[in-house]
C-alpha cells in the first residue's frame, strides 16, 4: 500500500501488533449513528443533508488545522446543527486520541464515530468501550476482511461506516452488504480531492440497488459544494473547513445554509 495511507496503516498495525483480539461479550445494536443520518431525521429535513462534523486538529493534507478542545468543538457542532460527530483518534498525523473521543462522547448527545485506520479487532472493541456509536471501516485498509470486520462491529453494537474511493472498492463494499456507505472524494494515496467522485459512485451504488445510507466525504467547504450531492447523499462528512474556521458553530450553520 503506497503513499500516505500506506505509512499510516503500517504505523497503526505496529501499534496494535500485540493487542488482544478478543471482542468480549456482545453489545446491543442501537443504530443511533445510522438513524441520525437517515432522511428526515431530527435536525435535518428531506431536502437537507445530515452533517457529520469532524473533530480534526491536523491532517497530512493540511498539517496543523486548529488546536481544538474536543468537548467544546462537539458542543459547537451540535449547536450549529450537526447530526453526528466524527472524532479522529489517530495521534501522529491527525492529533487524535482516545481522550478526545471520550470527551466528545461525554459532551454531546449526538452519536459519535471513531475515525481511525482500523486494522485490528481491538480498535473496534475500544470504540465500543470509549462510547462511540460507530466506527469507520476503510475498504482500502481491511480489503477482503471487510465482512469479518462488519461482523465484529455488529457483535459490538457499533454502526459501521464503510468507506470507498473507487468502483473496485465500491463493488467490494456492496458485496458485503453494509448499512452505511461513505464515498471519500480524497485519494488517500495522493491526497488529491475530486468532488465528482461522490456523485459518480453514489449513482453507481443506487443503480446496483443499494438502499442504505450514503455519506459524501471530504473537500466540502461551501453550500455550493454540497449541491453536487443533493438528492444523492443522505449525509456529508466535513472536517477541515469547519475545524479550521475559528467559529465552529457559525461555520456549521453557514455550511448547512441555516
Ligand atoms: O485529511 C487528510 O489529509 C487525510 C489524509 C490521509 C488519509 C485520510 C485523510 N483524511 C481522512 C478523511 O477522510 C477526512 O478527515 C474526512 O473525510 C473529512 O475531510 P475534510 O472535510 O476534507 O477534512
PDB file of N, CA, C and O in Angstrom, residues 21-29 31 118 120-121 124-125 128 135 137 142-162 173 175-179:
ATOM      1  N   UNK A  21      -7.127  -9.567  20.589  1.00  0.00           N
ATOM      2  CA  UNK A  21      -8.146  -9.538  19.538  1.00  0.00           C
ATOM      3  C   UNK A  21      -9.548  -9.917  20.015  1.00  0.00           C
ATOM      4  O   UNK A  21     -10.507  -9.809  19.250  1.00  0.00           O
ATOM      5  N   UNK A  22      -9.663 -10.329  21.277  1.00  0.00           N
ATOM      6  CA  UNK A  22     -10.987 -10.770  21.761  1.00  0.00           C
ATOM      7  C   UNK A  22     -11.923  -9.578  21.928  1.00  0.00           C
ATOM      8  O   UNK A  22     -11.557  -8.550  22.488  1.00  0.00           O
ATOM      9  N   UNK A  23     -13.170  -9.747  21.464  1.00  0.00           N
ATOM     10  CA  UNK A  23     -14.127  -8.634  21.469  1.00  0.00           C
ATOM     11  C   UNK A  23     -14.884  -8.516  22.780  1.00  0.00           C
ATOM     12  O   UNK A  23     -15.476  -7.495  23.080  1.00  0.00           O
ATOM     13  N   UNK A  24     -14.926  -9.621  23.552  1.00  0.00           N
ATOM     14  CA  UNK A  24     -15.737  -9.599  24.769  1.00  0.00           C
ATOM     15  C   UNK A  24     -17.195  -9.883  24.458  1.00  0.00           C
ATOM     16  O   UNK A  24     -17.541 -10.224  23.319  1.00  0.00           O
ATOM     17  N   UNK A  25     -18.059  -9.689  25.435  1.00  0.00           N
ATOM     18  CA  UNK A  25     -19.485 -10.035  25.246  1.00  0.00           C
ATOM     19  C   UNK A  25     -20.156  -9.160  24.187  1.00  0.00           C
ATOM     20  O   UNK A  25     -19.735  -8.039  23.951  1.00  0.00           O
ATOM     21  N   UNK A  26     -21.183  -9.711  23.576  1.00  0.00           N
ATOM     22  CA  UNK A  26     -21.946  -8.975  22.569  1.00  0.00           C
ATOM     23  C   UNK A  26     -22.625  -7.781  23.218  1.00  0.00           C
ATOM     24  O   UNK A  26     -22.994  -7.808  24.400  1.00  0.00           O
ATOM     25  N   UNK A  27     -22.758  -6.712  22.444  1.00  0.00           N
ATOM     26  CA  UNK A  27     -23.436  -5.490  22.903  1.00  0.00           C
ATOM     27  C   UNK A  27     -24.624  -5.223  21.991  1.00  0.00           C
ATOM     28  O   UNK A  27     -24.567  -5.525  20.804  1.00  0.00           O
ATOM     29  N   UNK A  28     -25.726  -4.639  22.527  1.00  0.00           N
ATOM     30  CA  UNK A  28     -26.917  -4.390  21.683  1.00  0.00           C
ATOM     31  C   UNK A  28     -26.627  -3.324  20.637  1.00  0.00           C
ATOM     32  O   UNK A  28     -25.890  -2.377  20.885  1.00  0.00           O
ATOM     33  N   UNK A  29     -27.254  -3.488  19.455  1.00  0.00           N
ATOM     34  CA  UNK A  29     -27.087  -2.509  18.371  1.00  0.00           C
ATOM     35  C   UNK A  29     -28.179  -1.452  18.502  1.00  0.00           C
ATOM     36  O   UNK A  29     -29.360  -1.739  18.338  1.00  0.00           O
ATOM     37  N   UNK A  31     -28.074   1.477  16.733  1.00  0.00           N
ATOM     38  CA  UNK A  31     -28.165   2.103  15.413  1.00  0.00           C
ATOM     39  C   UNK A  31     -28.431   3.614  15.497  1.00  0.00           C
ATOM     40  O   UNK A  31     -29.104   4.197  14.658  1.00  0.00           O
ATOM     41  N   UNK A 118      -8.759   1.457  11.058  1.00  0.00           N
ATOM     42  CA  UNK A 118      -8.987   0.208  11.783  1.00  0.00           C
ATOM     43  C   UNK A 118      -8.284  -0.931  11.064  1.00  0.00           C
ATOM     44  O   UNK A 118      -8.568  -1.221   9.894  1.00  0.00           O
ATOM     45  N   UNK A 120      -7.237  -3.725  13.290  1.00  0.00           N
ATOM     46  CA  UNK A 120      -7.205  -4.802  14.286  1.00  0.00           C
ATOM     47  C   UNK A 120      -8.526  -4.810  15.061  1.00  0.00           C
ATOM     48  O   UNK A 120      -9.070  -3.730  15.351  1.00  0.00           O
ATOM     49  N   UNK A 121      -9.031  -5.997  15.421  1.00  0.00           N
ATOM     50  CA  UNK A 121     -10.302  -6.085  16.171  1.00  0.00           C
ATOM     51  C   UNK A 121     -10.315  -5.249  17.443  1.00  0.00           C
ATOM     52  O   UNK A 121     -11.365  -4.703  17.817  1.00  0.00           O
ATOM     53  N   UNK A 124     -11.975  -1.875  17.264  1.00  0.00           N
ATOM     54  CA  UNK A 124     -13.441  -1.831  17.317  1.00  0.00           C
ATOM     55  C   UNK A 124     -13.914  -2.001  18.759  1.00  0.00           C
ATOM     56  O   UNK A 124     -14.812  -1.296  19.223  1.00  0.00           O
ATOM     57  N   UNK A 125     -13.256  -2.907  19.501  1.00  0.00           N
ATOM     58  CA  UNK A 125     -13.624  -3.084  20.909  1.00  0.00           C
ATOM     59  C   UNK A 125     -13.423  -1.788  21.682  1.00  0.00           C
ATOM     60  O   UNK A 125     -14.282  -1.351  22.467  1.00  0.00           O
ATOM     61  N   UNK A 128     -16.220   0.770  21.065  1.00  0.00           N
ATOM     62  CA  UNK A 128     -17.413   0.499  21.883  1.00  0.00           C
ATOM     63  C   UNK A 128     -17.164   0.863  23.343  1.00  0.00           C
ATOM     64  O   UNK A 128     -17.994   1.498  23.996  1.00  0.00           O
ATOM     65  N   UNK A 135     -17.989   3.130  13.963  1.00  0.00           N
ATOM     66  CA  UNK A 135     -16.562   3.116  13.629  1.00  0.00           C
ATOM     67  C   UNK A 135     -16.421   3.088  12.112  1.00  0.00           C
ATOM     68  O   UNK A 135     -17.286   2.544  11.398  1.00  0.00           O
ATOM     69  N   UNK A 137     -14.777   1.798   8.740  1.00  0.00           N
ATOM     70  CA  UNK A 137     -14.083   0.658   8.132  1.00  0.00           C
ATOM     71  C   UNK A 137     -13.745   1.051   6.698  1.00  0.00           C
ATOM     72  O   UNK A 137     -14.651   1.346   5.899  1.00  0.00           O
ATOM     73  N   UNK A 142      -8.977  -2.634   5.081  1.00  0.00           N
ATOM     74  CA  UNK A 142      -9.345  -4.001   5.503  1.00  0.00           C
ATOM     75  C   UNK A 142      -9.515  -4.944   4.323  1.00  0.00           C
ATOM     76  O   UNK A 142      -9.456  -6.166   4.490  1.00  0.00           O
ATOM     77  N   UNK A 143      -9.766  -4.416   3.124  1.00  0.00           N
ATOM     78  CA  UNK A 143      -9.829  -5.249   1.925  1.00  0.00           C
ATOM     79  C   UNK A 143     -10.800  -6.415   2.039  1.00  0.00           C
ATOM     80  O   UNK A 143     -11.955  -6.236   2.444  1.00  0.00           O
ATOM     81  N   UNK A 144     -10.298  -7.615   1.746  1.00  0.00           N
ATOM     82  CA  UNK A 144     -11.147  -8.820   1.735  1.00  0.00           C
ATOM     83  C   UNK A 144     -11.669  -9.172   3.129  1.00  0.00           C
ATOM     84  O   UNK A 144     -12.569  -9.990   3.266  1.00  0.00           O
ATOM     85  N   UNK A 145     -11.090  -8.561   4.167  1.00  0.00           N
ATOM     86  CA  UNK A 145     -11.537  -8.855   5.542  1.00  0.00           C
ATOM     87  C   UNK A 145     -12.761  -8.024   5.925  1.00  0.00           C
ATOM     88  O   UNK A 145     -13.236  -8.072   7.060  1.00  0.00           O
ATOM     89  N   UNK A 146     -13.304  -7.235   4.985  1.00  0.00           N
ATOM     90  CA  UNK A 146     -14.439  -6.365   5.315  1.00  0.00           C
ATOM     91  C   UNK A 146     -15.606  -7.123   5.942  1.00  0.00           C
ATOM     92  O   UNK A 146     -16.116  -6.703   7.006  1.00  0.00           O
ATOM     93  N   UNK A 147     -16.035  -8.266   5.396  1.00  0.00           N
ATOM     94  CA  UNK A 147     -17.164  -8.973   6.028  1.00  0.00           C
ATOM     95  C   UNK A 147     -16.877  -9.358   7.484  1.00  0.00           C
ATOM     96  O   UNK A 147     -17.732  -9.247   8.358  1.00  0.00           O
ATOM     97  N   UNK A 148     -15.641  -9.747   7.745  1.00  0.00           N
ATOM     98  CA  UNK A 148     -15.226 -10.133   9.107  1.00  0.00           C
ATOM     99  C   UNK A 148     -15.306  -8.930  10.052  1.00  0.00           C
ATOM    100  O   UNK A 148     -15.833  -9.015  11.162  1.00  0.00           O
ATOM    101  N   UNK A 149     -14.829  -7.770   9.571  1.00  0.00           N
ATOM    102  CA  UNK A 149     -14.867  -6.576  10.426  1.00  0.00           C
ATOM    103  C   UNK A 149     -16.297  -6.067  10.588  1.00  0.00           C
ATOM    104  O   UNK A 149     -16.670  -5.556  11.640  1.00  0.00           O
ATOM    105  N   UNK A 150     -17.124  -6.224   9.564  1.00  0.00           N
ATOM    106  CA  UNK A 150     -18.537  -5.853   9.701  1.00  0.00           C
ATOM    107  C   UNK A 150     -19.204  -6.725  10.773  1.00  0.00           C
ATOM    108  O   UNK A 150     -19.976  -6.229  11.604  1.00  0.00           O
ATOM    109  N   UNK A 151     -18.906  -8.011  10.768  1.00  0.00           N
ATOM    110  CA  UNK A 151     -19.472  -8.901  11.795  1.00  0.00           C
ATOM    111  C   UNK A 151     -19.000  -8.498  13.192  1.00  0.00           C
ATOM    112  O   UNK A 151     -19.766  -8.522  14.154  1.00  0.00           O
ATOM    113  N   UNK A 152     -17.735  -8.102  13.310  1.00  0.00           N
ATOM    114  CA  UNK A 152     -17.208  -7.689  14.613  1.00  0.00           C
ATOM    115  C   UNK A 152     -17.914  -6.421  15.093  1.00  0.00           C
ATOM    116  O   UNK A 152     -18.304  -6.312  16.267  1.00  0.00           O
ATOM    117  N   UNK A 153     -18.115  -5.474  14.176  1.00  0.00           N
ATOM    118  CA  UNK A 153     -18.807  -4.230  14.544  1.00  0.00           C
ATOM    119  C   UNK A 153     -20.221  -4.555  15.023  1.00  0.00           C
ATOM    120  O   UNK A 153     -20.674  -4.033  16.054  1.00  0.00           O
ATOM    121  N   UNK A 154     -20.890  -5.460  14.318  1.00  0.00           N
ATOM    122  CA  UNK A 154     -22.256  -5.851  14.700  1.00  0.00           C
ATOM    123  C   UNK A 154     -22.251  -6.488  16.083  1.00  0.00           C
ATOM    124  O   UNK A 154     -23.089  -6.195  16.927  1.00  0.00           O
ATOM    125  N   UNK A 155     -21.281  -7.360  16.341  1.00  0.00           N
ATOM    126  CA  UNK A 155     -21.161  -8.014  17.661  1.00  0.00           C
ATOM    127  C   UNK A 155     -21.025  -6.975  18.773  1.00  0.00           C
ATOM    128  O   UNK A 155     -21.538  -7.147  19.884  1.00  0.00           O
ATOM    129  N   UNK A 156     -20.342  -5.880  18.452  1.00  0.00           N
ATOM    130  CA  UNK A 156     -20.068  -4.837  19.459  1.00  0.00           C
ATOM    131  C   UNK A 156     -21.156  -3.780  19.521  1.00  0.00           C
ATOM    132  O   UNK A 156     -21.050  -2.801  20.272  1.00  0.00           O
ATOM    133  N   UNK A 157     -22.215  -3.940  18.694  1.00  0.00           N
ATOM    134  CA  UNK A 157     -23.306  -2.961  18.699  1.00  0.00           C
ATOM    135  C   UNK A 157     -22.950  -1.662  18.019  1.00  0.00           C
ATOM    136  O   UNK A 157     -23.598  -0.632  18.239  1.00  0.00           O
ATOM    137  N   UNK A 158     -21.905  -1.677  17.207  1.00  0.00           N
ATOM    138  CA  UNK A 158     -21.428  -0.471  16.511  1.00  0.00           C
ATOM    139  C   UNK A 158     -22.011  -0.389  15.105  1.00  0.00           C
ATOM    140  O   UNK A 158     -22.043  -1.396  14.384  1.00  0.00           O
ATOM    141  N   UNK A 159     -22.457   0.816  14.707  1.00  0.00           N
ATOM    142  CA  UNK A 159     -22.722   1.038  13.287  1.00  0.00           C
ATOM    143  C   UNK A 159     -21.367   1.114  12.575  1.00  0.00           C
ATOM    144  O   UNK A 159     -20.384   1.609  13.148  1.00  0.00           O
ATOM    145  N   UNK A 160     -21.314   0.640  11.346  1.00  0.00           N
ATOM    146  CA  UNK A 160     -20.067   0.707  10.562  1.00  0.00           C
ATOM    147  C   UNK A 160     -20.273   1.643   9.381  1.00  0.00           C
ATOM    148  O   UNK A 160     -21.255   1.492   8.623  1.00  0.00           O
ATOM    149  N   UNK A 161     -19.393   2.644   9.276  1.00  0.00           N
ATOM    150  CA  UNK A 161     -19.354   3.492   8.079  1.00  0.00           C
ATOM    151  C   UNK A 161     -18.291   2.877   7.168  1.00  0.00           C
ATOM    152  O   UNK A 161     -17.092   2.906   7.496  1.00  0.00           O
ATOM    153  N   UNK A 162     -18.731   2.252   6.083  1.00  0.00           N
ATOM    154  CA  UNK A 162     -17.810   1.570   5.172  1.00  0.00           C
ATOM    155  C   UNK A 162     -17.412   2.550   4.075  1.00  0.00           C
ATOM    156  O   UNK A 162     -18.261   3.046   3.331  1.00  0.00           O
ATOM    157  N   UNK A 173     -17.419  -3.360  -1.355  1.00  0.00           N
ATOM    158  CA  UNK A 173     -18.272  -2.955  -0.235  1.00  0.00           C
ATOM    159  C   UNK A 173     -19.697  -3.461  -0.429  1.00  0.00           C
ATOM    160  O   UNK A 173     -20.290  -4.048   0.491  1.00  0.00           O
ATOM    161  N   UNK A 175     -20.792  -5.955  -2.011  1.00  0.00           N
ATOM    162  CA  UNK A 175     -20.870  -7.415  -1.856  1.00  0.00           C
ATOM    163  C   UNK A 175     -20.970  -7.809  -0.379  1.00  0.00           C
ATOM    164  O   UNK A 175     -21.487  -8.874  -0.042  1.00  0.00           O
ATOM    165  N   UNK A 176     -20.498  -6.931   0.491  1.00  0.00           N
ATOM    166  CA  UNK A 176     -20.502  -7.246   1.933  1.00  0.00           C
ATOM    167  C   UNK A 176     -21.787  -6.789   2.615  1.00  0.00           C
ATOM    168  O   UNK A 176     -21.986  -7.056   3.797  1.00  0.00           O
ATOM    169  N   UNK A 177     -22.639  -6.050   1.885  1.00  0.00           N
ATOM    170  CA  UNK A 177     -23.942  -5.654   2.418  1.00  0.00           C
ATOM    171  C   UNK A 177     -23.927  -4.666   3.565  1.00  0.00           C
ATOM    172  O   UNK A 177     -24.580  -4.896   4.588  1.00  0.00           O
ATOM    173  N   UNK A 178     -23.207  -3.552   3.441  1.00  0.00           N
ATOM    174  CA  UNK A 178     -23.174  -2.565   4.523  1.00  0.00           C
ATOM    175  C   UNK A 178     -24.490  -1.812   4.647  1.00  0.00           C
ATOM    176  O   UNK A 178     -25.265  -1.763   3.684  1.00  0.00           O
ATOM    177  N   UNK A 179     -24.733  -1.231   5.825  1.00  0.00           N
ATOM    178  CA  UNK A 179     -25.923  -0.400   6.012  1.00  0.00           C
ATOM    179  C   UNK A 179     -25.618   1.065   5.723  1.00  0.00           C
ATOM    180  O   UNK A 179     -26.506   1.840   5.393  1.00  0.00           O
TER     181      UNK A 179
END
